[in-house]
Amino acid sequence: MIKGVKGAPDILPEDSGKWRDLEAVARDVLGRYGYAEIRTPVFERTELFIRGIGEGTDIVEKEMYTFEDRGGESLTLRPEATASLIRAYVEHNLAAKSSLVKLYLIGPMFRHERPQSGRFRQFHQIDAEAVGSPGPSVDAEVVALLHHLLEAWGLQTISLHLNTIGDPVCRPAYREAFVAFARAHSADLCLDCHVRLEKNPLRILDCKVPACQQVAAAAPTISAYLCAPCREHFATVRSLLDRLKIEHTVNERLVRGLDYYTRTTFEFLNPALGSQNAVAGGGRYDGLVEEIGGPPTPAIGFAIGEERILASLAMQSSVPEGAHYTGVYVATAGAEVFPTAFELAQTFRKRGLRTAVDMEARSLKAQLRQANKDRYRYSVILGTDELARGEATLKDMVSGEQLGVPLGEVVDRLTRLPIREYA
Ligand code: HAM
């Protein structure tokens, strides 16, 4: 047997409905905030991610699925959506349409990480980006949108961590102070952080190794280095969130793993998920559009990990999976009645009902067992004698009640039921 690739799980039929529901809610809420869907290819030129995400990041250094195509070009399966989306924004001059362009993208992303609970090599993101405005009200609206989405899905126990990492004016001085401190304590740092110290020192701040966390806790903090405009920007974002009663914790160690961020960064965490507890993350990236070849354009966005949202919902759910019964199962007793059953099933489907009909000439008992297993709300049973009398039996699969009905009335009776009983 050829098995699927490690870390790239299948989404089976019993689960796909949850994905559809999750995405339907997302599309509805994103639409209310004026976001339009964009779909970009799952692969791009490798250079886009190297330039966009940054050479010293874990994603670019260790996690990309990069390959040479038959034409000798280096391509990479997208590890995230922001760089692709901004590439499309620049390439198609979407700036001409509006001074603030709001886009979202839903789809699979690929990172060669070590698979573990909540961490996959193919995973799915709902990504939203607001491109064109430097104003702090956009930051607050983006965070509020993400908060709204989590609320609409019914997520509980989620906390919001917020930070600012300054901008090219004030971050260099902070970085310098941080590096000096980290060098002085390098004996306490893990091996990975030694490399980070050279390549991407601020990532030491969110290393999970306890000794590194101790160093990080004692290190200089960004707030002492922020320039006045960055400080003001952050204060406005926070006060607008307060106005919407969106609780948040300032976490000065939230630097995030991609190089493009400036000023506001944020993550929504679900502690119940264990080590991979970030259900969504994002931030402002005022330099990326220019980095990718567009005009200087400020932007901000986020991405939600769909697997982690579904895992969070599954943990808090008390309703048994797929508990509701819908639709009609047309059961037959005797091969002669099959053509009538076949036709009846087609009529039900055209009238909007989920319908199944047995095609394997199984025993009536086996058919009703199947109807129950597949959670059909009603069965219509057709037997040779009944059919000769122009009758069928209607069985309520939840209560078990049975009733003889003239064949000509079956469709009308079932399609007149309240919609939730059969849809
Ligand atoms: P990120 O923090 O790398 O940000 O990913 C966002 C979310 O995707 C994470 O919070 C997590 O829920 C999910 N995720 C990431 N990697 C995995 C994985 N291996 N398995 C399962 N879920 C995963 C970004 O990707 C940025 N592009 C977000 C952004 C948009 N910033 C600005 N705009």
XYZ file of C-alpha atoms and ligand atoms in Angstrom:
456
model
C 0.000 0.000 0.000
C 1.259 3.474 -0.821
C 0.663 5.736 2.148
C 0.112 9.482 2.223
C 2.995 11.797 3.068
C 3.845 12.273 6.771
C 2.432 15.494 8.177
C -0.012 15.893 5.274
C -3.257 14.376 6.583
C -6.324 13.565 4.501
C -9.558 15.331 5.349
C -12.072 12.495 5.355
C -15.759 12.756 4.392
C -16.919 12.719 8.028
C -14.806 15.828 8.670
C -15.100 17.808 5.461
C -18.427 19.355 6.532
C -16.711 20.998 9.505
C -14.164 22.573 7.156
C -16.915 23.841 4.897
C -18.849 25.310 7.830
C -15.695 26.942 9.223
C -14.900 28.528 5.871
C -18.501 29.596 5.226
C -18.532 31.558 8.499
C -15.134 33.050 7.607
C -16.334 34.197 4.182
C -19.427 35.766 5.705
C -17.536 37.677 8.422
C -14.672 38.718 6.089
C -17.266 40.036 3.636
C -18.813 42.222 6.341
C -15.447 43.955 6.726
C -15.071 44.475 2.979
C -12.550 41.712 2.210
C -12.626 40.107 -1.250
C -11.275 36.668 -2.046
C -8.097 36.155 -4.024
C -6.713 32.768 -5.098
C -3.050 32.558 -5.999
C -1.100 29.461 -7.152
C 0.258 27.105 -4.477
C 3.762 27.586 -5.869
C 5.785 30.674 -6.627
C 9.314 31.524 -7.671
C 11.563 30.668 -4.703
C 13.027 34.154 -4.746
C 9.691 35.638 -3.678
C 9.758 33.864 -0.327
C 13.463 34.447 0.240
C 12.988 38.178 -0.315
C 9.611 38.389 1.412
C 9.960 36.173 4.476
C 13.691 36.785 4.977
C 16.852 34.755 4.543
C 17.606 34.240 8.233
C 14.149 32.915 9.157
C 13.404 29.301 10.080
C 10.912 29.079 7.218
C 13.392 30.041 4.506
C 16.391 28.279 6.033
C 14.843 24.969 6.985
C 11.231 24.543 6.043
C 10.546 25.309 2.401
C 9.534 22.714 -0.165
C 11.781 23.941 -2.953
C 12.274 22.146 -6.242
C 13.562 22.762 -9.694
C 10.904 22.349 -12.375
C 11.545 20.759 -15.755
C 12.510 24.132 -17.159
C 15.251 24.505 -14.543
C 13.419 27.194 -12.578
C 13.504 27.121 -8.769
C 9.950 27.024 -7.405
C 8.645 26.714 -3.858
C 5.331 25.497 -2.443
C 3.979 28.481 -0.548
C 4.859 28.301 3.163
C 2.488 31.197 3.884
C 0.166 33.441 1.893
C 1.273 37.014 2.561
C 4.192 37.124 0.112
C 2.082 35.559 -2.682
C -0.790 37.889 -2.054
C 1.435 40.959 -2.109
C 3.122 39.670 -5.275
C -0.331 39.508 -6.928
C -1.257 42.941 -5.520
C 1.810 44.491 -7.162
C 1.674 42.448 -10.377
C -1.979 43.313 -11.081
C -1.725 46.882 -9.821
C -4.600 46.362 -7.398
C -3.626 49.665 -5.771
C -5.371 51.396 -8.673
C -8.724 50.065 -7.445
C -8.629 51.565 -3.966
C -6.291 53.246 -1.510
C -7.037 50.437 0.961
C -7.268 47.010 -0.636
C -8.665 44.228 1.552
C -8.034 40.669 0.398
C -8.373 37.192 1.812
C -7.110 33.805 0.742
C -8.050 30.355 1.992
C -5.925 27.340 1.171
C -3.123 24.912 1.924
C 0.390 26.003 2.961
C 3.503 23.823 3.104
C 6.325 23.799 5.639
C 8.812 21.015 6.228
C 8.544 21.173 10.015
C 8.760 18.246 12.412
C 5.184 16.931 12.496
C 3.589 16.820 15.941
C 0.198 17.475 17.460
C -1.085 20.693 15.852
C 1.884 20.983 13.483
C 1.675 19.692 9.937
C 3.647 19.851 6.724
C 0.555 20.668 4.736
C -1.829 22.815 6.757
C -4.526 25.336 5.892
C -4.723 29.029 6.539
C -7.381 31.680 6.296
C -5.264 34.721 5.509
C -6.461 38.333 5.389
C -4.467 41.393 4.350
C -5.340 45.119 4.369
C -2.946 46.887 2.021
C -2.482 50.640 1.635
C -2.962 52.384 4.958
C -0.442 53.159 7.701
C -3.120 54.204 10.214
C -3.461 52.503 13.605
C -7.231 52.242 13.121
C -6.567 49.646 10.402
C -4.487 47.639 12.887
C -7.337 47.808 15.394
C -9.919 46.818 12.765
C -7.802 43.865 11.596
C -7.422 42.580 15.154
C -11.137 43.178 15.772
C -11.982 41.205 12.624
C -9.872 38.276 13.801
C -11.482 38.482 17.233
C -14.914 38.561 15.576
C -14.099 35.441 13.534
C -13.010 33.467 16.589
C -16.159 34.551 18.385
C -18.359 33.630 15.398
C -16.864 30.115 15.432
C -17.669 29.901 19.134
C -14.099 29.594 20.360
C -13.618 29.936 24.093
C -10.478 30.365 26.226
C -8.579 32.305 23.608
C -6.216 35.083 24.659
C -4.796 37.899 22.556
C -1.139 38.841 22.837
C -0.119 42.141 21.327
C 3.209 43.842 20.816
C 4.979 46.455 18.763
C 8.423 45.729 17.399
C 9.165 49.288 16.305
C 10.176 50.372 12.825
C 13.412 50.951 10.865
C 13.890 54.192 12.821
C 13.890 52.776 16.336
C 14.420 49.027 16.021
C 18.141 49.137 15.097
C 19.058 50.712 18.451
C 16.938 48.165 20.283
C 18.428 45.332 18.279
C 21.919 46.540 19.121
C 21.157 46.723 22.835
C 19.534 43.301 22.712
C 22.441 41.712 20.864
C 24.946 43.184 23.340
C 22.914 41.711 26.207
C 22.482 38.320 24.518
C 26.208 38.110 23.746
C 27.004 38.790 27.382
C 24.726 35.853 28.296
C 25.518 33.602 25.365
C 26.834 30.854 27.659
C 23.234 30.328 28.817
C 21.698 30.134 25.337
C 20.745 26.948 23.486
C 22.549 25.949 20.281
C 19.745 27.253 18.048
C 19.908 30.610 19.804
C 23.625 30.834 19.151
C 22.792 30.704 15.466
C 19.897 33.138 15.974
C 22.258 35.537 17.702
C 24.164 35.836 14.428
C 21.294 35.684 11.971
C 18.040 36.766 13.573
C 18.796 37.736 17.176
C 15.343 38.972 18.201
C 13.982 35.438 17.655
C 15.813 34.517 20.878
C 12.960 36.340 22.588
C 10.446 33.648 21.720
C 12.673 30.583 22.063
C 10.886 27.908 24.115
C 14.006 26.592 25.917
C 13.745 27.587 29.623
C 17.348 28.858 29.893
C 16.813 31.101 26.850
C 13.521 32.293 28.276
C 15.374 33.369 31.414
C 17.829 35.374 29.336
C 14.924 36.859 27.353
C 13.073 37.826 30.530
C 16.046 39.851 31.765
C 16.889 41.383 28.357
C 16.176 45.014 27.409
C 12.610 45.478 26.172
C 11.492 47.222 23.000
C 9.187 49.637 24.833
C 12.190 51.545 26.184
C 13.488 52.120 22.640
C 10.361 52.985 20.653
C 10.415 56.244 18.713
C 7.546 58.659 19.373
C 5.523 57.782 16.230
C 5.740 54.031 17.020
C 4.776 54.639 20.626
C 1.810 56.759 19.590
C 0.713 54.241 16.957
C 0.696 51.431 19.502
C -1.168 53.515 22.091
C -3.911 54.294 19.547
C -4.245 50.642 18.517
C -4.632 49.669 22.163
C -7.140 52.384 22.967
C -9.316 51.447 19.970
C -9.239 47.813 21.076
C -10.195 48.921 24.577
C -13.066 50.855 23.059
C -14.312 47.590 21.490
C -13.711 45.808 24.818
C -11.208 43.455 23.217
C -9.007 42.280 26.041
C -5.334 41.925 25.283
C -2.028 41.332 26.994
C 1.060 43.227 25.904
C 3.774 40.631 25.370
C 7.051 42.326 24.603
C 8.582 39.028 23.576
C 6.184 38.539 20.672
C 8.505 39.184 17.714
C 7.131 36.489 15.344
C 9.108 34.373 12.954
C 8.956 36.292 9.705
C 11.233 39.200 8.873
C 8.681 41.493 7.298
C 7.007 42.788 10.439
C 7.080 46.404 11.587
C 5.238 47.928 14.543
C 2.130 45.952 15.588
C 2.378 42.171 15.989
C -0.248 39.905 17.537
C -1.179 36.317 18.208
C -4.300 34.605 19.476
C -3.432 31.687 21.740
C -5.400 28.736 23.022
C -3.441 27.376 26.016
C -5.471 24.137 25.877
C -3.679 23.197 22.635
C -0.319 22.553 24.319
C 2.943 23.581 22.691
C 1.460 24.555 19.296
C -0.981 26.955 20.881
C -1.107 29.846 18.375
C -4.397 29.640 16.490
C -3.676 32.816 14.522
C -0.996 35.427 14.152
C -0.141 38.492 12.189
C 1.123 42.012 12.164
C 1.964 45.135 10.232
C 4.538 44.948 7.455
C 5.125 48.389 6.024
C 8.232 47.433 4.027
C 7.144 44.254 2.232
C 5.388 45.707 -0.811
C 8.514 47.685 -1.659
C 10.740 44.669 -0.978
C 8.744 42.725 -3.568
C 9.098 45.483 -6.159
C 6.053 47.692 -5.614
C 5.883 51.295 -4.465
C 6.292 51.923 -0.716
C 2.928 50.750 0.669
C 2.010 50.058 4.295
C 0.021 46.918 5.058
C -1.158 44.638 7.847
C -2.729 41.199 8.026
C -3.062 37.870 9.763
C -3.360 34.169 9.122
C -5.465 31.651 11.006
C -4.471 27.974 11.251
C -7.644 26.093 10.357
C -6.472 22.767 11.849
C -5.875 24.489 15.188
C -9.293 26.164 15.144
C -10.982 22.822 14.469
C -8.901 21.130 17.195
C -9.922 23.880 19.634
C -13.590 23.495 18.743
C -13.417 19.699 19.038
C -11.963 20.034 22.551
C -14.782 22.194 23.812
C -17.608 20.400 22.018
C -20.108 18.399 24.030
C -22.361 17.547 21.076
C -21.719 14.114 19.594
C -20.323 14.395 16.096
C -22.913 14.613 13.301
C -25.717 14.154 15.801
C -28.465 15.383 13.532
C -30.442 13.226 11.131
C -31.359 14.529 7.677
C -32.841 13.353 4.395
C -34.513 10.163 3.162
C -33.380 6.608 2.596
C -35.444 4.717 0.014
C -35.429 1.058 1.050
C -36.685 -1.789 -1.103
C -38.009 -5.260 -0.350
C -37.861 -7.160 -3.619
C -35.947 -6.530 -6.834
C -39.129 -5.695 -8.834
C -39.708 -2.498 -6.869
C -36.229 -1.115 -7.532
C -37.164 0.974 -10.627
C -39.896 2.741 -8.595
C -37.427 3.349 -5.739
C -34.784 4.596 -8.168
C -37.241 7.091 -9.665
C -38.532 8.192 -6.256
C -34.970 8.882 -5.033
C -34.313 11.079 -8.042
C -37.540 13.019 -7.367
C -36.521 13.614 -3.734
C -33.109 14.913 -4.777
C -34.608 17.287 -7.312
C -36.878 18.559 -4.544
C -33.839 19.308 -2.373
C -33.547 16.275 -0.115
C -30.393 14.320 0.649
C -31.408 10.856 -0.579
C -29.958 7.364 -0.821
C -31.344 4.235 -2.436
C -29.976 0.735 -2.059
C -28.243 -0.486 -5.207
C -26.939 -3.784 -3.914
C -30.218 -5.672 -3.386
C -29.419 -6.033 0.298
C -31.927 -7.333 2.832
C -34.385 -4.773 4.168
C -32.798 -5.106 7.598
C -29.348 -4.305 6.186
C -30.734 -1.299 4.327
C -32.386 0.147 7.429
C -29.189 -0.408 9.397
C -27.326 1.566 6.712
C -29.963 4.342 6.822
C -29.424 4.628 10.539
C -25.649 4.585 10.247
C -25.748 7.360 7.661
C -28.216 9.285 9.813
C -31.132 9.542 7.442
C -34.130 11.119 9.147
C -36.762 9.042 7.292
C -36.922 5.831 5.366
C -39.456 5.153 2.645
C -39.943 1.395 2.414
C -41.248 -0.079 -0.808
C -42.409 -3.718 -0.827
C -43.946 -5.796 -3.635
C -47.368 -6.215 -1.976
C -47.519 -2.619 -0.803
C -46.610 -1.343 -4.220
C -49.371 -3.463 -5.739
C -51.769 -1.637 -3.367
C -50.216 1.713 -4.363
C -48.729 2.228 -0.886
C -45.411 2.816 0.767
C -44.302 2.774 4.396
C -42.819 5.863 5.911
C -40.487 5.263 8.860
C -39.277 7.959 11.217
C -35.705 6.830 11.910
C -35.458 8.784 15.149
C -38.722 7.785 16.858
C -39.084 4.449 15.063
C -42.747 5.216 14.181
C -44.121 3.713 10.964
C -47.070 4.719 8.833
C -48.634 3.514 5.567
C -48.950 6.305 2.994
C -50.384 6.301 -0.558
C -47.419 6.222 -2.915
C -48.624 9.355 -4.692
C -48.400 11.338 -1.430
C -44.936 10.298 -0.286
C -43.020 13.069 -1.999
C -45.431 15.775 -0.892
C -45.461 14.579 2.694
C -41.689 14.514 3.032
C -41.023 17.754 1.205
C -43.613 19.589 3.322
C -41.708 18.861 6.542
C -39.926 21.757 8.253
C -36.670 22.325 6.424
C -34.334 21.350 9.252
C -35.888 17.903 9.446
C -34.790 16.888 6.011
C -32.334 19.378 4.486
P 2.403 32.271 11.022
O 2.410 32.647 12.461
O 3.609 31.627 10.479
O 2.060 33.592 10.210
O 1.171 31.313 10.745
C -0.146 31.704 11.092
C -0.896 30.535 11.725
O -0.835 29.385 10.863
C -0.298 30.041 13.035
O -0.745 30.821 14.129
C -0.829 28.627 13.096
O -2.162 28.620 13.595
C -0.851 28.206 11.639
N 0.327 27.377 11.324
C 1.567 27.795 11.011
N 2.379 26.749 10.769
C 1.643 25.643 10.950
C 1.896 24.222 10.848
N 3.079 23.743 10.495
N 0.877 23.359 11.104
C -0.360 23.836 11.443
N -0.654 25.140 11.550
C 0.316 26.034 11.304
C 1.972 33.659 8.857
O 1.915 32.709 8.130
C 1.838 35.069 8.343
N 1.787 35.009 6.878
C 0.620 35.745 8.924
C 0.431 37.129 8.405
C -0.430 37.539 7.451
N 1.108 38.198 8.800
C 0.690 39.241 8.106
N -0.233 38.838 7.287
